[in-house]
Amino acid sequence: MAKGTHHVIIGIGIAGNRAAEILRERDPDCRITMITMSRLPFYNRYDLPKVFRGVRDWREILVDPPAHYDKSHITLRRDSRVTNVDGQRGTLTFAHNEEIGFDRVVVCTGGSGYLPEDLTDYRHLMNGFATFESAMTVYELLPEGGRVVMLGGDMIGLDLARTLLETGYRVTLVVNDYTFWPHRVAADQRGKYLEALERLGIEVHEGAKLERVKEGPKGMPARCLVFEDGSEVFGDVVMPFCGLVPSVEFMLSSGVDIERGLLVNPQLRTTNERIWAAGDVCQIWSAEENAYRFYYGWNNVRAMGEVAARNMTGEEEPFVSIGDEDLYVDKSGHINSPFWQHD
Amino acid sequence: MRNDPRGGQSGRGGQVDRDEGEVRARTPGQRGEVYYSEDPRDVGWVRENIPCQTACPAGTNIPGYIRAIIEKHYGGSYEINREANVLPGILGRICSRPCEDVCRHGWPGNGEPVNICHLKRAASDLKSAGHRITESLYTPSGKTVAIVGAGPAGIAAAHDLSLLGHDVTMFERERDPGGMLSYGIPEFRLPRDILKVELHNALRLGVELKTGIAVGKGEGEVPLSRLLADFDAVLLSTGCMAAIPLPLRGEKKGRQGEDPVRTTPGVEYGLDFLVEHHRGEKKTVGRRVAVVGAGFTALDCARVAKRLGGEEITIHIRTTEKYIPVTKDEIFEAKREGAKIVGLRSPVGLITDESGALTGVRFVQNRLGGWREGGRRQAIAIEGSEFVEPCDTLLVAIGQKTVNDYLDVELGLDRWGNAEVGEGGMTSVEGLFAAGDYVSGAATVIEAVGHGRQVALGLDTWLMGRVRRKEVVRIEPVEGPLRERAFDFIPRQEMPTAALAERFQEPDREVETGLGEDLAFEEAKRCYLCNLKYEIDVDNCIYCRACIEVAPKNCIKLVEGIEIKADGTYGDLAEAHDWDHVEAIWIDNNECIRCGACFMVCPTRCISISRNEIVVRDV
């Protein structure tokens, strides 16, 4: 590896942070720049439910102290949005028009919460849960013992639901096509898992299609969901949990292949030889399935960051998915998912 | 690269009122008068610096009509549109918007492109009910022209030819004029009252419209050869009204010569589906509808199928959403209405039950291949990756092609069956012209309108034996900046739409409800007005650098030379890196966002502004 090779990591989530560790380990003399839109350094999004358990100081949620980046000789650029990556020229452009060069870049921008198109009219009446700031907003909006209405209920949302129930809040789940995402649950198995959720204390609302979301009348909870059969569900906060959309907008002019995510080979290289991708942002070619597919979960994402970094520094290792990917109900009747397993 | 011999940006070439080769250190603003130029530098400036207008196949003066909206001259804005595109209210709804793809406001670092298309519609919606159309009529020429096919290209050509004084007769085989506008595009995207008014206005200057009359070789049809004998010129604008067959492989090839799409119950071409639906025929779909194709027709099929009661609508595309040639808005609305789009797959076979009815489609998985024209991608099938998607209805919308079986004259056609034409639009047959999709293959409505107008000019030139209309640059001094820096921070104003429930209660209800006056005003202010040219008169510049200091972009440069291209237009700037090499101070109009900050700060008032617009004038 040439001395002073400049590696850029876009996104400082689990994949990005693991990539940085491996890059520094394998190439002690390289320059590493990490870029994030967040104002905070790396924190684990799986830890966000801890906000409801009392972890509400941003310093407590960080995985490493801010000084870690200095010690590791990593330039961390926070609150910075990349608008374009030019793999041919080896440059990337920020929203504030600055351009920087790179030798290799790994895109670890993950995904943002997907809001189904038919719900977009009600975006202003809903709250997301992707960042520490948004988690704090939900915490502040919820009265003690208040009710969260979850639309969809992907595994990120159901993980939060468990914490909410354990900390004295109430949860109503409005079931739709995205419930249990990213798990694909067969129709005949669905009831079993929904029953397990009910045993946890989640109120499951299934059947009639959601017609609209509106503000609750005075004296009632802040939000009211109206269904096509005329029924209504009230909640203090409405949160869509309908899976993730890979954050690839800034790569649209980069020339690399994109379907939903960045298309990468098993070595996690995009169609540009200087650009790799890791984590929820990439679709990896699977020779067995003859298709590009996503791999989710903390373990997989972390492993992708590692494989990408190793390959950026000379290896040619394929990514191998870690662990099985099935949702299951354990002997005690609790629903569980490898998606929730993390250090 | 060489130095500009004219000593700076103020040296303008090509004014029609100047001596040959003379260089004037004087700006139009100082001169204070409007003038017209054919100089390639001025024409080239407009082409390079007004990307939206250059990208518009009809050459619409977009900054001009947006400026009129800011001034709340909606009728005037509509008329500016109409000079280039005779169907503004229609195109303001259904245009493919090549202008927005290149809008300077959408360039990296500048934000989102201006909502140009919807502003066009705003001008149409907001003009007064009593708005009167302005047309400049030529005296009658005594020439007769027959136009076959009353689609957008034919309509645009008919309008322009009638303005030019020719007697135009249109032949249309359907009951109503409009072609794909009437029979392809659903009413929820294009209300028929708007369509009828604009078609009527386009043809009201004496065009004789004969609908329900087919030109062809069959009984009761009018032979093309007879039109050629009876009229001074004939224009073919019959579009692409045949579906491209589905290239299937495997178990369902059908009997010899038989198209399984036409013989399998539950399977239909999307074009036929839409045309029959809009003719008023009763169409039905199953619960699970698969649409194959990636264009506007495919999306329209999906949305119509949803309104006809389809529950699960899936659009299957060969490449990925990023590369399909439809607007983001259309994709979003289709998804919002419940359609799913799945990529990287091609249909290879039909699955049927014992009765022969469709039960599914066999697909092969694709991977992305090389690049195709227009920023699209090739799809490469992955052998052995076949899979089946169950469905009850399949609508095939993978493209359209021309129909030529009506011709009774020998016409030069290319390998795709499109008419081959010369520069003026004439085919291999003397006096027989062709325009629109019939020449280009299936394209967009705005391309058809643009080509129809272009061929109308060529046809007029041929009929009259001389060029009567020509594009020149109109240059008008402007007193001061027309926009404020604050306008750059206004977010793009999106089109309001009808609530989902209302769309399905009233299937023909227009989905996009219009920007309205307030939103249109906000959106119009975002336009950089790229037709404004900022120039520095170097003879009066004291090189104080005040303009450079206030510029929000890297738009004012000290240069040591400017490339002058072979056609006389300006090319790249050679920036000077030390003071000793500075030959001039130059406004890079590519970077300039017309904020006017430099103009306001200049102590010697050596910066001038002029409005540069392409106009068509009599020769």
mmCIF file of C-alpha atoms in Angstrom, chain B residues 343-549:
data_model
loop_
_atom_site.group_PDB
_atom_site.id
_atom_site.type_symbol
_atom_site.label_atom_id
_atom_site.label_comp_id
_atom_site.label_asym_id
_atom_site.label_seq_id
_atom_site.Cartn_x
_atom_site.Cartn_y
_atom_site.Cartn_z
ATOM 1 C CA GLY B 343 -36.190 -4.335 -11.373
ATOM 2 C CA LEU B 344 -33.593 -6.478 -13.118
ATOM 3 C CA ARG B 345 -35.908 -8.982 -14.774
ATOM 4 C CA SER B 346 -37.170 -9.750 -18.267
ATOM 5 C CA PRO B 347 -40.212 -11.820 -19.169
ATOM 6 C CA VAL B 348 -39.366 -15.004 -21.057
ATOM 7 C CA GLY B 349 -42.547 -17.037 -20.908
ATOM 8 C CA LEU B 350 -46.227 -17.139 -20.052
ATOM 9 C CA ILE B 351 -47.648 -19.661 -17.599
ATOM 10 C CA THR B 352 -51.206 -20.746 -18.282
ATOM 11 C CA ASP B 353 -53.724 -23.141 -16.745
ATOM 12 C CA GLU B 354 -55.563 -25.984 -18.488
ATOM 13 C CA SER B 355 -58.025 -23.535 -20.007
ATOM 14 C CA GLY B 356 -55.185 -21.509 -21.490
ATOM 15 C CA ALA B 357 -55.715 -18.553 -19.168
ATOM 16 C CA LEU B 358 -52.747 -16.738 -17.718
ATOM 17 C CA THR B 359 -51.605 -17.714 -14.231
ATOM 18 C CA GLY B 360 -48.119 -16.259 -14.176
ATOM 19 C CA VAL B 361 -45.141 -14.904 -16.028
ATOM 20 C CA ARG B 362 -41.753 -16.536 -16.186
ATOM 21 C CA PHE B 363 -38.920 -14.055 -15.803
ATOM 22 C CA VAL B 364 -35.179 -14.261 -16.081
ATOM 23 C CA GLN B 365 -33.027 -12.304 -13.671
ATOM 24 C CA ASN B 366 -30.883 -9.579 -15.277
ATOM 25 C CA ARG B 367 -27.761 -7.731 -14.401
ATOM 26 C CA LEU B 368 -26.919 -4.246 -15.598
ATOM 27 C CA GLY B 369 -24.827 -4.046 -18.741
ATOM 28 C CA GLY B 370 -23.310 -1.183 -20.710
ATOM 29 C CA TRP B 371 -24.766 2.202 -21.376
ATOM 30 C CA ARG B 372 -27.365 2.950 -24.011
ATOM 31 C CA GLU B 373 -28.366 6.228 -25.572
ATOM 32 C CA GLY B 374 -30.061 8.743 -23.350
ATOM 33 C CA GLY B 375 -28.408 7.605 -20.113
ATOM 34 C CA ARG B 376 -30.164 4.248 -20.112
ATOM 35 C CA ARG B 377 -28.594 0.882 -19.424
ATOM 36 C CA GLN B 378 -28.527 -2.491 -21.081
ATOM 37 C CA ALA B 379 -29.928 -5.477 -19.250
ATOM 38 C CA ILE B 380 -28.057 -8.750 -19.536
ATOM 39 C CA ALA B 381 -29.957 -11.916 -18.734
ATOM 40 C CA ILE B 382 -28.399 -14.283 -16.217
ATOM 41 C CA GLU B 383 -28.869 -17.750 -17.670
ATOM 42 C CA GLY B 384 -30.417 -20.272 -15.334
ATOM 43 C CA SER B 385 -32.022 -17.653 -13.134
ATOM 44 C CA GLU B 386 -35.607 -18.080 -14.291
ATOM 45 C CA PHE B 387 -38.421 -17.683 -11.817
ATOM 46 C CA VAL B 388 -42.196 -17.334 -11.980
ATOM 47 C CA GLU B 389 -44.355 -14.499 -10.696
ATOM 48 C CA PRO B 390 -48.035 -15.413 -10.413
ATOM 49 C CA CYS B 391 -50.534 -12.971 -11.913
ATOM 50 C CA ASP B 392 -53.995 -12.869 -13.522
ATOM 51 C CA THR B 393 -53.422 -10.069 -16.028
ATOM 52 C CA LEU B 394 -50.313 -9.152 -17.975
ATOM 53 C CA LEU B 395 -50.029 -5.796 -19.743
ATOM 54 C CA VAL B 396 -47.079 -5.582 -22.107
ATOM 55 C CA ALA B 397 -45.757 -2.059 -22.645
ATOM 56 C CA ILE B 398 -42.187 -2.512 -23.825
ATOM 57 C CA GLY B 399 -42.345 0.003 -26.645
ATOM 58 C CA GLN B 400 -44.155 1.147 -29.751
ATOM 59 C CA LYS B 401 -43.349 1.241 -33.429
ATOM 60 C CA THR B 402 -44.643 2.750 -36.629
ATOM 61 C CA VAL B 403 -47.339 1.215 -38.806
ATOM 62 C CA ASN B 404 -46.627 1.341 -42.545
ATOM 63 C CA ASP B 405 -49.193 -0.984 -44.068
ATOM 64 C CA TYR B 406 -51.328 2.003 -45.088
ATOM 65 C CA LEU B 407 -48.745 3.304 -47.567
ATOM 66 C CA ASP B 408 -49.495 2.918 -51.279
ATOM 67 C CA VAL B 409 -46.373 4.804 -52.311
ATOM 68 C CA GLU B 410 -42.833 3.566 -51.912
ATOM 69 C CA LEU B 411 -41.298 5.403 -49.011
ATOM 70 C CA GLY B 412 -37.729 5.238 -47.714
ATOM 71 C CA LEU B 413 -37.821 3.658 -44.261
ATOM 72 C CA ASP B 414 -34.999 2.911 -41.859
ATOM 73 C CA ARG B 415 -34.439 -0.518 -40.341
ATOM 74 C CA TRP B 416 -36.905 0.198 -37.562
ATOM 75 C CA GLY B 417 -39.628 1.158 -40.047
ATOM 76 C CA ASN B 418 -39.374 4.876 -39.346
ATOM 77 C CA ALA B 419 -39.621 7.320 -42.229
ATOM 78 C CA GLU B 420 -36.297 8.626 -43.473
ATOM 79 C CA VAL B 421 -36.322 12.372 -44.021
ATOM 80 C CA GLY B 422 -33.966 15.054 -45.242
ATOM 81 C CA GLU B 423 -33.129 18.253 -43.421
ATOM 82 C CA GLY B 424 -36.419 19.977 -44.166
ATOM 83 C CA GLY B 425 -38.424 16.913 -43.230
ATOM 84 C CA MET B 426 -39.078 15.685 -46.771
ATOM 85 C CA THR B 427 -39.157 11.940 -47.314
ATOM 86 C CA SER B 428 -37.829 10.085 -50.329
ATOM 87 C CA VAL B 429 -41.040 11.097 -52.151
ATOM 88 C CA GLU B 430 -41.160 14.622 -53.569
ATOM 89 C CA GLY B 431 -43.703 16.721 -51.672
ATOM 90 C CA LEU B 432 -44.238 14.095 -48.979
ATOM 91 C CA PHE B 433 -42.986 15.121 -45.554
ATOM 92 C CA ALA B 434 -42.969 13.292 -42.234
ATOM 93 C CA ALA B 435 -42.752 14.418 -38.635
ATOM 94 C CA GLY B 436 -42.867 13.271 -35.031
ATOM 95 C CA ASP B 437 -42.691 9.686 -33.853
ATOM 96 C CA TYR B 438 -43.206 8.502 -37.427
ATOM 97 C CA VAL B 439 -39.655 9.748 -38.054
ATOM 98 C CA SER B 440 -37.953 9.437 -34.678
ATOM 99 C CA GLY B 441 -39.623 6.294 -33.391
ATOM 100 C CA ALA B 442 -41.556 6.408 -30.151
ATOM 101 C CA ALA B 443 -40.526 9.545 -28.314
ATOM 102 C CA THR B 444 -42.172 12.130 -26.118
ATOM 103 C CA VAL B 445 -45.003 14.556 -26.770
ATOM 104 C CA ILE B 446 -42.733 17.588 -26.542
ATOM 105 C CA GLU B 447 -40.335 16.022 -29.037
ATOM 106 C CA ALA B 448 -43.239 15.434 -31.393
ATOM 107 C CA VAL B 449 -44.436 19.029 -31.010
ATOM 108 C CA GLY B 450 -40.919 20.373 -31.550
ATOM 109 C CA HIS B 451 -40.378 18.241 -34.623
ATOM 110 C CA GLY B 452 -43.800 19.094 -36.021
ATOM 111 C CA ARG B 453 -42.938 22.787 -35.856
ATOM 112 C CA GLN B 454 -39.516 22.239 -37.363
ATOM 113 C CA VAL B 455 -40.905 20.255 -40.285
ATOM 114 C CA ALA B 456 -43.642 22.851 -40.793
ATOM 115 C CA LEU B 457 -40.924 25.449 -41.404
ATOM 116 C CA GLY B 458 -39.114 23.118 -43.785
ATOM 117 C CA LEU B 459 -42.335 22.360 -45.620
ATOM 118 C CA ASP B 460 -43.127 26.087 -45.898
ATOM 119 C CA THR B 461 -39.678 26.757 -47.307
ATOM 120 C CA TRP B 462 -40.187 24.046 -49.920
ATOM 121 C CA LEU B 463 -43.675 25.255 -50.817
ATOM 122 C CA MET B 464 -42.693 28.908 -51.080
ATOM 123 C CA GLY B 465 -39.264 28.389 -52.592
ATOM 124 C CA ARG B 466 -37.496 30.484 -49.944
ATOM 125 C CA VAL B 467 -36.871 30.680 -46.222
ATOM 126 C CA ARG B 468 -39.496 32.946 -44.677
ATOM 127 C CA ARG B 469 -38.817 32.507 -40.954
ATOM 128 C CA LYS B 470 -35.523 32.380 -39.149
ATOM 129 C CA GLU B 471 -34.285 32.202 -35.562
ATOM 130 C CA VAL B 472 -32.243 35.174 -34.329
ATOM 131 C CA VAL B 473 -31.195 36.391 -30.900
ATOM 132 C CA ARG B 474 -33.127 39.314 -29.496
ATOM 133 C CA ILE B 475 -30.916 41.324 -27.161
ATOM 134 C CA GLU B 476 -32.517 43.778 -24.826
ATOM 135 C CA PRO B 477 -30.798 45.863 -22.150
ATOM 136 C CA VAL B 478 -32.085 45.349 -18.627
ATOM 137 C CA GLU B 479 -31.904 48.116 -16.052
ATOM 138 C CA GLY B 480 -30.820 46.021 -13.100
ATOM 139 C CA PRO B 481 -30.937 42.558 -11.528
ATOM 140 C CA LEU B 482 -34.351 40.916 -11.697
ATOM 141 C CA ARG B 483 -33.899 38.642 -8.741
ATOM 142 C CA GLU B 484 -32.610 38.617 -5.203
ATOM 143 C CA ARG B 485 -30.040 36.389 -3.614
ATOM 144 C CA ALA B 486 -32.682 35.283 -1.098
ATOM 145 C CA PHE B 487 -34.614 33.590 -3.913
ATOM 146 C CA ASP B 488 -31.826 30.990 -4.127
ATOM 147 C CA PHE B 489 -32.853 29.552 -0.793
ATOM 148 C CA ILE B 490 -36.510 28.970 -1.587
ATOM 149 C CA PRO B 491 -37.143 25.211 -1.625
ATOM 150 C CA ARG B 492 -38.694 23.647 -4.695
ATOM 151 C CA GLN B 493 -42.473 23.912 -4.532
ATOM 152 C CA GLU B 494 -44.003 20.551 -5.309
ATOM 153 C CA MET B 495 -47.283 19.936 -7.090
ATOM 154 C CA PRO B 496 -50.237 19.363 -4.746
ATOM 155 C CA THR B 497 -52.192 16.202 -5.495
ATOM 156 C CA ALA B 498 -55.636 14.768 -4.821
ATOM 157 C CA ALA B 499 -56.087 12.540 -1.788
ATOM 158 C CA LEU B 500 -55.736 8.855 -2.570
ATOM 159 C CA ALA B 501 -59.283 7.946 -1.616
ATOM 160 C CA GLU B 502 -60.694 10.595 -3.967
ATOM 161 C CA ARG B 503 -58.661 9.247 -6.866
ATOM 162 C CA PHE B 504 -60.342 5.884 -6.742
ATOM 163 C CA GLN B 505 -63.811 7.217 -6.006
ATOM 164 C CA GLU B 506 -63.576 9.303 -9.173
ATOM 165 C CA PRO B 507 -61.189 7.420 -11.460
ATOM 166 C CA ASP B 508 -60.940 10.263 -13.993
ATOM 167 C CA ARG B 509 -60.316 12.950 -11.404
ATOM 168 C CA GLU B 510 -57.112 14.856 -12.143
ATOM 169 C CA VAL B 511 -54.446 13.747 -9.697
ATOM 170 C CA GLU B 512 -52.277 16.858 -9.842
ATOM 171 C CA THR B 513 -54.357 19.779 -8.685
ATOM 172 C CA GLY B 514 -52.183 22.693 -9.821
ATOM 173 C CA LEU B 515 -49.708 24.973 -8.084
ATOM 174 C CA GLY B 516 -52.055 27.907 -7.562
ATOM 175 C CA GLU B 517 -50.943 31.527 -7.542
ATOM 176 C CA ASP B 518 -48.923 31.547 -4.315
ATOM 177 C CA LEU B 519 -46.948 28.377 -4.962
ATOM 178 C CA ALA B 520 -46.367 29.376 -8.589
ATOM 179 C CA PHE B 521 -45.002 32.753 -7.506
ATOM 180 C CA GLU B 522 -42.625 31.158 -4.999
ATOM 181 C CA GLU B 523 -41.460 28.589 -7.495
ATOM 182 C CA ALA B 524 -41.029 31.136 -10.288
ATOM 183 C CA LYS B 525 -38.752 33.220 -8.082
ATOM 184 C CA ARG B 526 -36.359 30.273 -7.886
ATOM 185 C CA CYS B 527 -35.553 30.479 -11.611
ATOM 186 C CA TYR B 528 -32.099 31.974 -12.176
ATOM 187 C CA LEU B 529 -33.372 33.660 -15.353
ATOM 188 C CA CYS B 530 -30.431 32.300 -17.286
ATOM 189 C CA ASN B 531 -31.357 34.443 -20.283
ATOM 190 C CA LEU B 532 -29.867 37.405 -18.438
ATOM 191 C CA LYS B 533 -26.295 37.968 -19.507
ATOM 192 C CA TYR B 534 -24.003 39.793 -17.124
ATOM 193 C CA GLU B 535 -20.980 41.426 -18.748
ATOM 194 C CA ILE B 536 -18.100 43.551 -17.571
ATOM 195 C CA ASP B 537 -16.917 46.454 -19.681
ATOM 196 C CA VAL B 538 -13.180 46.113 -19.081
ATOM 197 C CA ASP B 539 -12.494 49.599 -20.407
ATOM 198 C CA ASN B 540 -14.333 51.044 -17.433
ATOM 199 C CA CYS B 541 -13.331 48.410 -14.873
ATOM 200 C CA ILE B 542 -10.841 49.596 -12.265
ATOM 201 C CA TYR B 543 -10.088 46.043 -11.102
ATOM 202 C CA CYS B 544 -11.111 46.851 -7.556
ATOM 203 C CA ARG B 545 -12.243 43.219 -7.113
ATOM 204 C CA ALA B 546 -15.387 44.285 -5.279
ATOM 205 C CA CYS B 547 -17.497 42.087 -7.550
ATOM 206 C CA ILE B 548 -15.229 39.109 -6.917
ATOM 207 C CA GLU B 549 -15.513 39.662 -3.171
#
